[in-house]
Structure formats: structure tokens, C-alpha cells
Short mmCIF file of C-alpha atoms in Angstrom, two decimals:
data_model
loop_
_atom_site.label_atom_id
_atom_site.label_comp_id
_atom_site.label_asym_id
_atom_site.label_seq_id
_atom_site.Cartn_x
_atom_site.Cartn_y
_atom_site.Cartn_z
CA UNK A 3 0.00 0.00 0.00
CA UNK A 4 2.61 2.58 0.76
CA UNK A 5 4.25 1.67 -2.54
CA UNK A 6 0.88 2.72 -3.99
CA UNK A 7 0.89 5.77 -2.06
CA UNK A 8 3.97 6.71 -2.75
CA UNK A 9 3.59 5.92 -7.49
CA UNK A 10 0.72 8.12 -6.71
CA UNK A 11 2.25 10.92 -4.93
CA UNK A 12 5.19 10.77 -7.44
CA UNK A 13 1.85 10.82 -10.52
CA UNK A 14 0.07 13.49 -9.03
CA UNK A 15 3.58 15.34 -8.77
CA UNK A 16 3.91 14.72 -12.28
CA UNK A 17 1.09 15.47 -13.66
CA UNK A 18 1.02 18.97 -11.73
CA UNK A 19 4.67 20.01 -13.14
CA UNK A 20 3.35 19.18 -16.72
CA UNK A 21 0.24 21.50 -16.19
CA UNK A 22 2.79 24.37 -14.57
CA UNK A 23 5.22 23.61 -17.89
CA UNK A 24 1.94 23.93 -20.17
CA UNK A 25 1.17 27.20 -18.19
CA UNK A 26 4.49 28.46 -18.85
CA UNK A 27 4.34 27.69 -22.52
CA UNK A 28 0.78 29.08 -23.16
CA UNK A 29 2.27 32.38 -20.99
CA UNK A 30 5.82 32.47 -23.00
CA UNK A 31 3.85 32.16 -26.52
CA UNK A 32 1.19 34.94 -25.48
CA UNK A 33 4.11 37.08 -24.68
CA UNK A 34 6.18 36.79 -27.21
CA UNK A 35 3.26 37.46 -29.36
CA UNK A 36 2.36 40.46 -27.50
CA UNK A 37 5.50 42.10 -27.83
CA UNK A 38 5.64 41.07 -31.40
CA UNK A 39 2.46 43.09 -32.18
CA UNK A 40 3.22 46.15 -29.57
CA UNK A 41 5.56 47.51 -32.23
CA UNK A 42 3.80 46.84 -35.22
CA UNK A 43 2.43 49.79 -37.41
CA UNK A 44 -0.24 49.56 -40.10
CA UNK A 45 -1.29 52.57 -41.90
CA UNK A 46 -2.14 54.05 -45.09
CA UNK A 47 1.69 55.47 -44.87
CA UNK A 48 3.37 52.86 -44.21
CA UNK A 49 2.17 49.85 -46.06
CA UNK A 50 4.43 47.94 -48.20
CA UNK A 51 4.63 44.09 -49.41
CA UNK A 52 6.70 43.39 -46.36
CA UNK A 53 4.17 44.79 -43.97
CA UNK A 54 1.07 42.79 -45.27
CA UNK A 55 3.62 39.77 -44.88
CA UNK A 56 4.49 40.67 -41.56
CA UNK A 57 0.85 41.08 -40.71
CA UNK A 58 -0.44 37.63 -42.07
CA UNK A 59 2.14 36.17 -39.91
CA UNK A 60 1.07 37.87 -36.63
CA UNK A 61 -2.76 37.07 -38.08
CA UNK A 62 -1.05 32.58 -38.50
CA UNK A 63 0.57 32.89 -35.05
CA UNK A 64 -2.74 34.44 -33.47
CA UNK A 65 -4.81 31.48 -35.00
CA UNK A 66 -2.44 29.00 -34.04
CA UNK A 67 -2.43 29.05 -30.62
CA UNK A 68 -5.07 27.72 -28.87
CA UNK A 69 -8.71 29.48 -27.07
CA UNK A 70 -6.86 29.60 -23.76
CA UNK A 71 -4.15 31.09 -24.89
CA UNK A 72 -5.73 33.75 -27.28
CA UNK A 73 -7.70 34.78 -23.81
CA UNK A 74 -4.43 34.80 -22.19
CA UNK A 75 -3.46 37.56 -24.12
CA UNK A 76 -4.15 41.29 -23.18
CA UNK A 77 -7.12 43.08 -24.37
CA UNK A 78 -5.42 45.44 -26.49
CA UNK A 79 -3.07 43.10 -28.00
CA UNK A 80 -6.40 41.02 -29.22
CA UNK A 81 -7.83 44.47 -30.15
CA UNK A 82 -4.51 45.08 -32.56
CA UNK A 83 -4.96 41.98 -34.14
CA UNK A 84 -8.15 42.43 -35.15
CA UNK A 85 -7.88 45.67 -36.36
CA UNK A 86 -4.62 43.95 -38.58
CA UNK A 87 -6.74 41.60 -39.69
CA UNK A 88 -9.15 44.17 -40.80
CA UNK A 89 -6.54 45.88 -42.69
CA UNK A 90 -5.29 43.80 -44.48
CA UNK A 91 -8.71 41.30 -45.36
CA UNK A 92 -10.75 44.99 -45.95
CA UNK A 93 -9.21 48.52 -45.35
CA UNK A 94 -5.98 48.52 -47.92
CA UNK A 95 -7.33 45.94 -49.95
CA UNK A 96 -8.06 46.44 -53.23
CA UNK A 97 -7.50 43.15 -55.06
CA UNK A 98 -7.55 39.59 -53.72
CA UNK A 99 -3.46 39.94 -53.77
CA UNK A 100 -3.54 43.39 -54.02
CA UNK A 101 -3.24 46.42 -51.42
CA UNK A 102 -2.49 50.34 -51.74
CA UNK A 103 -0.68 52.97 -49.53
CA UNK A 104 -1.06 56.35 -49.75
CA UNK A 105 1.39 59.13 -48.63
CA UNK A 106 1.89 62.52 -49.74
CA UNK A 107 -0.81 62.82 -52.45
CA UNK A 108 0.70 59.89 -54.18
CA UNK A 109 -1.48 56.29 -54.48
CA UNK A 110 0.77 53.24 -54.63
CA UNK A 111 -0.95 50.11 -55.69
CA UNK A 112 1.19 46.94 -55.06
CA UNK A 113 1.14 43.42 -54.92
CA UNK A 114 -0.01 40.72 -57.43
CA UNK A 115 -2.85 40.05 -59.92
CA UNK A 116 -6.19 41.74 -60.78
CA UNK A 117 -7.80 44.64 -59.29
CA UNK A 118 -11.09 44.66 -57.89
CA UNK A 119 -14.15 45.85 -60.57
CA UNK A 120 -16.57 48.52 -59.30
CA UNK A 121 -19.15 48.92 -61.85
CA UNK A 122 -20.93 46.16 -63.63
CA UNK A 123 -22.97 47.37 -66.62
CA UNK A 124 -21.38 50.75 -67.49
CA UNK A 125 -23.86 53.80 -66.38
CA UNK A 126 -22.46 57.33 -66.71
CA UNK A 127 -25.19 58.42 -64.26
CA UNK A 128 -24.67 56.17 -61.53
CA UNK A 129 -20.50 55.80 -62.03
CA UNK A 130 -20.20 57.96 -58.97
CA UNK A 131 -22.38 56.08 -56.83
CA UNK A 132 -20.60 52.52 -57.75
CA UNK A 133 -17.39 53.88 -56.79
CA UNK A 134 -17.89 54.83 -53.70
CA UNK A 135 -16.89 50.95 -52.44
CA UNK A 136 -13.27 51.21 -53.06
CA UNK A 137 -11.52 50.75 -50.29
CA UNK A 138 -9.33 54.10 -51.37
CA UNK A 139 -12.39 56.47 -51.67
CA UNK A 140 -11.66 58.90 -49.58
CA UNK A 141 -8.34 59.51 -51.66
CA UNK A 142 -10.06 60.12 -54.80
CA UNK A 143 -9.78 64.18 -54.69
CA UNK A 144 -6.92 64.48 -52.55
CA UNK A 145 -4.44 62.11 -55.11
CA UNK A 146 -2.05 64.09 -57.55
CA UNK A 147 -0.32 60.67 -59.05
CA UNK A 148 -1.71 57.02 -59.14
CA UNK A 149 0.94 54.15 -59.26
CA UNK A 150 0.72 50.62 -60.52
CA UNK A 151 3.68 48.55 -59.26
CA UNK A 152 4.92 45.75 -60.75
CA UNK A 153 2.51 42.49 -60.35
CA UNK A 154 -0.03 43.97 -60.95
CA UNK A 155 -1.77 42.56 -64.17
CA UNK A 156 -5.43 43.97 -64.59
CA UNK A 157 -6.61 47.43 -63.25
CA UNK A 158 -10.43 46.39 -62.58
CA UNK A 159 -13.49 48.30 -64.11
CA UNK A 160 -14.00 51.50 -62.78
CA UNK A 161 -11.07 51.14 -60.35
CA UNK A 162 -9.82 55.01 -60.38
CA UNK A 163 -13.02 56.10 -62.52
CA UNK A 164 -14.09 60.04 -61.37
CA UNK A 165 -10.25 60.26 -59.55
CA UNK A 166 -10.85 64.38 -59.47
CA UNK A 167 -7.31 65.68 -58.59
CA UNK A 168 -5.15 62.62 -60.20
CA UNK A 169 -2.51 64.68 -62.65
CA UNK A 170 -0.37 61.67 -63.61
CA UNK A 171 -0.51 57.93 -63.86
CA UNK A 172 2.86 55.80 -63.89
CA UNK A 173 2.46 52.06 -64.40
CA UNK A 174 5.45 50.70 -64.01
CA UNK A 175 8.06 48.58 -65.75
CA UNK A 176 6.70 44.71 -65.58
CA UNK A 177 7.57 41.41 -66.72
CA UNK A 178 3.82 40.54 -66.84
CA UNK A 179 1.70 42.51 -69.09
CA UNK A 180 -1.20 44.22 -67.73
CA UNK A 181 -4.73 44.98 -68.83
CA UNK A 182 -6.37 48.61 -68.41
CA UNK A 183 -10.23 47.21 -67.82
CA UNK A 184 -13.35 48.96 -68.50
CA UNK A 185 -13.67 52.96 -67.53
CA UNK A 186 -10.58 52.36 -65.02
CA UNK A 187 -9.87 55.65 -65.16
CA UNK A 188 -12.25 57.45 -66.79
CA UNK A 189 -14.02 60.67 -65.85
CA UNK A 190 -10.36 61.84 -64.16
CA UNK A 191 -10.44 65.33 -65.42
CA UNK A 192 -7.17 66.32 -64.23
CA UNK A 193 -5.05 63.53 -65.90
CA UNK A 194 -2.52 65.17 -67.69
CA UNK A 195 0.25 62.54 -68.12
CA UNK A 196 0.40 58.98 -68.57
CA UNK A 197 3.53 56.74 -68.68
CA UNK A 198 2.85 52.81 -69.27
CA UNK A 199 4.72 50.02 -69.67
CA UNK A 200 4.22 46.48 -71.02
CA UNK A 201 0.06 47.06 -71.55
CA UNK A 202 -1.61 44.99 -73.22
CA UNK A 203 -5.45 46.08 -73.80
CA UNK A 204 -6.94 48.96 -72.91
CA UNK A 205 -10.93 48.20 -72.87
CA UNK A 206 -13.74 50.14 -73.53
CA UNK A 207 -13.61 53.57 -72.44
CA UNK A 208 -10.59 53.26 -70.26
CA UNK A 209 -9.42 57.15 -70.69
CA UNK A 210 -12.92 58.41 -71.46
CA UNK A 211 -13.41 61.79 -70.86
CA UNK A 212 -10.10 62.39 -69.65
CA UNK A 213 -10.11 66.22 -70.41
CA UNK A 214 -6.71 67.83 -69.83
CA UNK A 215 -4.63 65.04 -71.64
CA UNK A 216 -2.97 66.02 -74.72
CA UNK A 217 -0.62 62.86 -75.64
CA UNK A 218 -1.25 59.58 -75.69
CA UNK A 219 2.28 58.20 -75.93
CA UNK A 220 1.22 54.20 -76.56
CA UNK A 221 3.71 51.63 -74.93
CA UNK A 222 5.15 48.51 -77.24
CA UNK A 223 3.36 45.70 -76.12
CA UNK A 224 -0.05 47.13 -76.49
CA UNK A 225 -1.95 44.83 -79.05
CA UNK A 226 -5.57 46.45 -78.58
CA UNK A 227 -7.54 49.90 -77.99
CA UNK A 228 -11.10 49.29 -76.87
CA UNK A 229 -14.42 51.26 -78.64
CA UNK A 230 -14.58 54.51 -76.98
CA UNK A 231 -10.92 53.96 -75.45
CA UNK A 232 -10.30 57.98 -75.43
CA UNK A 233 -13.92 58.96 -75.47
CA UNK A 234 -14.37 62.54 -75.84
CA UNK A 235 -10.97 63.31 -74.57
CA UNK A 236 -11.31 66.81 -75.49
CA UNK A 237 -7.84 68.39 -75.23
CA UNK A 238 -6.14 65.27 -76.55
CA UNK A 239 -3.39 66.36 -79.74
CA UNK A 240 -1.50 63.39 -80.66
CA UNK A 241 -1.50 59.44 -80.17
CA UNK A 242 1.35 57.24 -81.24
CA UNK A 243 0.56 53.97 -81.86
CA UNK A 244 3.40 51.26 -81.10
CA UNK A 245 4.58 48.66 -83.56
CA UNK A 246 2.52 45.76 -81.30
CA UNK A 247 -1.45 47.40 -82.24
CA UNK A 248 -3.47 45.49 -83.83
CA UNK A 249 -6.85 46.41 -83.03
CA UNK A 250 -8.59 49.89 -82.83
CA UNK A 251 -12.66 49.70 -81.95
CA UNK A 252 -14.99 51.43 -82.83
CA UNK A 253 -15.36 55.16 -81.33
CA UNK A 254 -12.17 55.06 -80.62
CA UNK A 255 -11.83 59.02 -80.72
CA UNK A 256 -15.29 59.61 -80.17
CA UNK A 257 -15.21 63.55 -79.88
CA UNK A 258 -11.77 64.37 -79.57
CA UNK A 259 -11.95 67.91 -81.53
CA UNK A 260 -7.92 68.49 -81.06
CA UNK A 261 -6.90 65.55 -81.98
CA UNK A 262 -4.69 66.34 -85.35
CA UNK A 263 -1.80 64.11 -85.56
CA UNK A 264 -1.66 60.22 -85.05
CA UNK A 265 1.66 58.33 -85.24
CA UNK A 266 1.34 54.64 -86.85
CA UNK A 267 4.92 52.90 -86.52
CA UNK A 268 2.98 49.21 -87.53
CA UNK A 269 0.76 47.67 -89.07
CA UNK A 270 -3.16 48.02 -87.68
CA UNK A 271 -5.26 45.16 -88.86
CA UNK A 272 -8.32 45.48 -87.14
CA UNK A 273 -10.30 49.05 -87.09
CA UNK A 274 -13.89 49.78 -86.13
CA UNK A 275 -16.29 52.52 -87.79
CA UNK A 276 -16.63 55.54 -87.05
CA UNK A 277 -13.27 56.24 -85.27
CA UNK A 278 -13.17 59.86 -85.47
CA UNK A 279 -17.11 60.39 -85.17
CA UNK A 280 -17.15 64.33 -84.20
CA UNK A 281 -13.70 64.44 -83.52
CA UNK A 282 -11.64 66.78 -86.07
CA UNK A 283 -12.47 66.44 -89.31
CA UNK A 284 -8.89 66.93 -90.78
CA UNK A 285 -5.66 65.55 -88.99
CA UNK A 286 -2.56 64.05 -90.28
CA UNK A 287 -1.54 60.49 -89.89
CA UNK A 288 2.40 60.44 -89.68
CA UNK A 289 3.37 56.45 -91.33
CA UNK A 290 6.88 55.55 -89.50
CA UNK A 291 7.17 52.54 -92.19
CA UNK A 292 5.66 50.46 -95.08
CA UNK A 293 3.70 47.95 -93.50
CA UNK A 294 2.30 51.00 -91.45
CA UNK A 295 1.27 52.96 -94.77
CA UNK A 296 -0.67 49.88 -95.54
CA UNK A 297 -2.60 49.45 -92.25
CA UNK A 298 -6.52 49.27 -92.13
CA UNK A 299 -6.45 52.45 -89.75
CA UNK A 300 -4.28 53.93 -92.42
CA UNK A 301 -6.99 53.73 -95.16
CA UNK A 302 -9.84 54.64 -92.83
CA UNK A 303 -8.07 57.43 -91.88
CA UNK A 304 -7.36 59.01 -95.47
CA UNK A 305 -11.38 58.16 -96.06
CA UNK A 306 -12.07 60.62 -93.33
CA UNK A 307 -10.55 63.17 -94.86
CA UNK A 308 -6.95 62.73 -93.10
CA UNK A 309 -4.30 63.99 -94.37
CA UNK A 310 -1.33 60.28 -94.48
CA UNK A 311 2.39 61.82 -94.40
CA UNK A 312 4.81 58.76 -95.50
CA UNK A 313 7.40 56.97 -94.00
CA UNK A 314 10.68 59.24 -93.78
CA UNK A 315 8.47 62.62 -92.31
CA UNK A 316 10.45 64.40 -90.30
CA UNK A 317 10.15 63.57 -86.61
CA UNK A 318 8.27 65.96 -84.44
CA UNK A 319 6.64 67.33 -86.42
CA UNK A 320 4.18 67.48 -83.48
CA UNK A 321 4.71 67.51 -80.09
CA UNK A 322 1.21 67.30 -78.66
CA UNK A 323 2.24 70.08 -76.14
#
């Protein structure tokens, strides 16, 4: 019996110095979490690639651990986390892999794949009202320059539509091409300059009323311009279209009354009707080779009265300025 005894004394002993190790190990993990999320910032300023890693670690590590030990945390460590959480899953989201910052009148958009859409069926009434869900509203009058970082590879429908004080647009060198969806940034009346890389489409109205820009400076890589791509873009002068186009729809410079030079360095195959329906009625077409002489845009061009300059003119012969 006092063998008994004793194996359970020597149990019981055990058992109690596993539950004060456990203790330890729930206290040491809610700790070192704690002080792990004490110093962590997460702001419109401040976010970067790194930071939303950072935070869906903290966000793992939080989930990991067990009820007891989330309780055993302090209140406004659990508070932090879910307002992390919420920044990262709502407030700088703007793509399912996609985030923005925003810091001295300059929106960064970063991370990888498409960009949310905001309107469904296109309604010039009722654009305002559909864009009011981006997670960046507030920003829309305040931002001077919008950026598109690499990884990015679709700017969604009506994602910078109505952006009132944007003055310049950078999308930036890529190795992935990038589509520029449906009215993504039309209606900003301020855009003045636009510098692209590696795009591929630009869909249907993406520059639409786009007042104040007077050169569209194409990037290589760009294989198609949407119907009503630079819809009434009224102070637009000159477009140069890269080698890569292929495809120009319809509308395409639906009411763009300045518009009196276009550069064709290729060869445009496909071309809708009507592509300068009230815009000027007599431009000039500069043809930077032979193939481009030939091209369907060419020919529709010269039927609306254009006047085609051949391969050899002069550059700058004009600047758009």
C-alpha cells in the first residue's frame, strides 16, 4: 500500500509540473506574441509588401495558438490583431493579392494580380455612386499621381473612374503585361500625363473623358484599344501607336476635336467605324514605315478626310504640347 501511495504521490507530482510547464508555454507564446504586435504599425503610410507579410504572420501565429491562450493575451493586444486583420482582409485591400498605400498625395498600388471591378454594366449616371466601395475612396480628390507597381496585371473596371485631382498615372516597368479594364480611369479630369509600360489592352472607355490630356504616348506591347478607349478626350493632340497594335474599336476618338496628328509605326489590322465620329475632321496620320502605310487604320483614316504623311516625315513634327 505505501508503494501505492507513494507511485501516486510521485503521478500526481507529475502530472502537476506538466500542467505548470503547459502554463508556462501558453504564458511564454502569449508574450512573445504580445511584444511582437506592440511595435507593429499599419497605416495608409506605411504599407508595403513586407508589412502585409508581416501582418499575415502575426494574423497565423494568433490562430495558431489555442482558445486559452488567445484569452491569455491582453485586451489590447487582441484588439490590434483584429484591427490587422481588418486591414489587411478589408481597409488597404483592393484586389484579392492586391493592397495600396497612400502618402503625400501619391497612391501606390502593389502586390499581385487583378484589381477589384466597381461597376458592372457601365452607367455614366450612376459611375459615382458605384465607386464609392473602393476601399481608397476617400483619396479620390486628394491624389495628384496614381501608381501601378509591378505584379499587378489587370486594373479592374472602374477602379480610379471620377479620380478628381489625379494629374499623372505611372504604371510601371513589368515582366507581366497588364490589362487597363473597362472605364478604369475614366471621368479623371485632371489627368494630364500617362507613362505605361508592357500594356496589353486597354478596354472600352478606359481614358474616357479624360479632359486635360494632350498625348497619348502608346507603350510597345499594347496589341488592342477598346471602342470609346479615349472617349471625348477633349484636349487630346497626338497618339502614337506602337509597332505591337493590332486592333482599334470602334469610337475610338469619339469627340476628340484636337486631336490632329496620329503616329502609326505598324501595321493596324483590325479598325472599327466611325473612329473619329465628331472628332476633327482633318488631322494628319504620320506612317513611320511600309507595313504602317498599308494598315486598315491607315486607309480609314485618309477616307475621313486625313491627311497620311509617308514613311521618312520628319520627326516631331508634333509635339502634342
Amino acid at each position: 500500500m505505501k508503494k501505492i501511495g507513494k507511485l501516486i504521490r510521485i503521478g500526481l507530482f507529475g502530472m502537476i509540473c506538466m500542467m505548470i510547464a503547459a502554463t508556462k508555454a501558453e504564458a511564454t507564446a502569449a508574450e512573445g506574441l504580445e511584444r511582437r504586435v506592440a511595435g507593429f504599425d499599419l497605416s495608409a503610410e506605411t504599407m508595403t509588401m513586407d508589412k502585409v507579410n508581416q501582418a499575415k504572420a502575426v494574423i497565423a501565429e494568433y490562430d495558431a495558438l489555442s482558445v486559452k491562450e488567445q484569452r491569455a493575451l491582453n485586451v489590447e493586444t487582441r484588439e490590434k490583431i483584429l484591427s490587422v486583420r481588418k486591414g489587411i482582409n478589408d481597409v488597404f485591400r483592393c484586389g484579392p493579392e492586391a493592397w495600396y498605400r497612400y502618402k503625400d498625395g501619391v497612391l501606390t498600388v502593389f502586390g499581385r494580380g487583378v484589381l477589384y471591378d466597381y461597376i458592372e454594366n457601365f452607367d455614366e449616371k450612376n459611375l459615382e455612386n458605384d465607386v464609392r466601395k473602393r476601399s481608397y475612396q476617400n483619396y479620390a480628390s486628394d491624389t495628384k499621381k496614381v501608381v501601378i507597381e509591378d505584379g499587378i496585371t489587370k486594373i479592374g473596371r472602374g477602379a480610379f473612374a471620377c479620380f478628381s485631382g489625379m494629374e499623372e498615372l505611372q504604371i510601371r516597368r513589368r515582366q507581366t503585361k497588364v490589362i487597363i479594364g473597362k472605364a478604369a480611369f475614366f471621368e479623371c479630369t485632371n489627368l494630364k500625363i500617362i507613362s505605361m509600360k508592357n500594356v496589353s489592352a486597354i478596354e472600352f472607355c478606359g481614358f474616357g473623358k479624360c479632359k486635360k490630356l494632350k498625348k497619348a504616348d502608346l507603350p510597345e506591347g499594347l496589341v488592342s484599344v477598346g471602342k470609346s478607349a479615349f472617349l471625348e478626350c477633349v484636349g487630346l493632340k497626338m497618339v502614337v501607336f506602337p509597332v505591337s497594335l493590332r486592333k482599334v474599336g470602334d469610337y475610338c476618338f469619339f469627340g476628340c476635336k484636337r486631336l490632329s496628328v496620329v503616329e502609326e509605326k505598324g501595321r493596324v489590322k483590325q479598325c472599327g467605324k466611325f473612329i473619329f465620329y465628331e472628332a476633327k475632321k482633318k488631322g494628319k496620320v504620320i506612317c513611320r514605315s511600309k507595313k504602317a502605310a498599308r494598315s486598315t487604320f491607315v486607309k480609314k483614316a485618309k477616307a475621313s478626310g486625313w491627311k497620311i504623311l509617308p514613311k521618312g516625315t520628319k520627326k516631331g513634327v508634333h509635339t502634342g504640347k
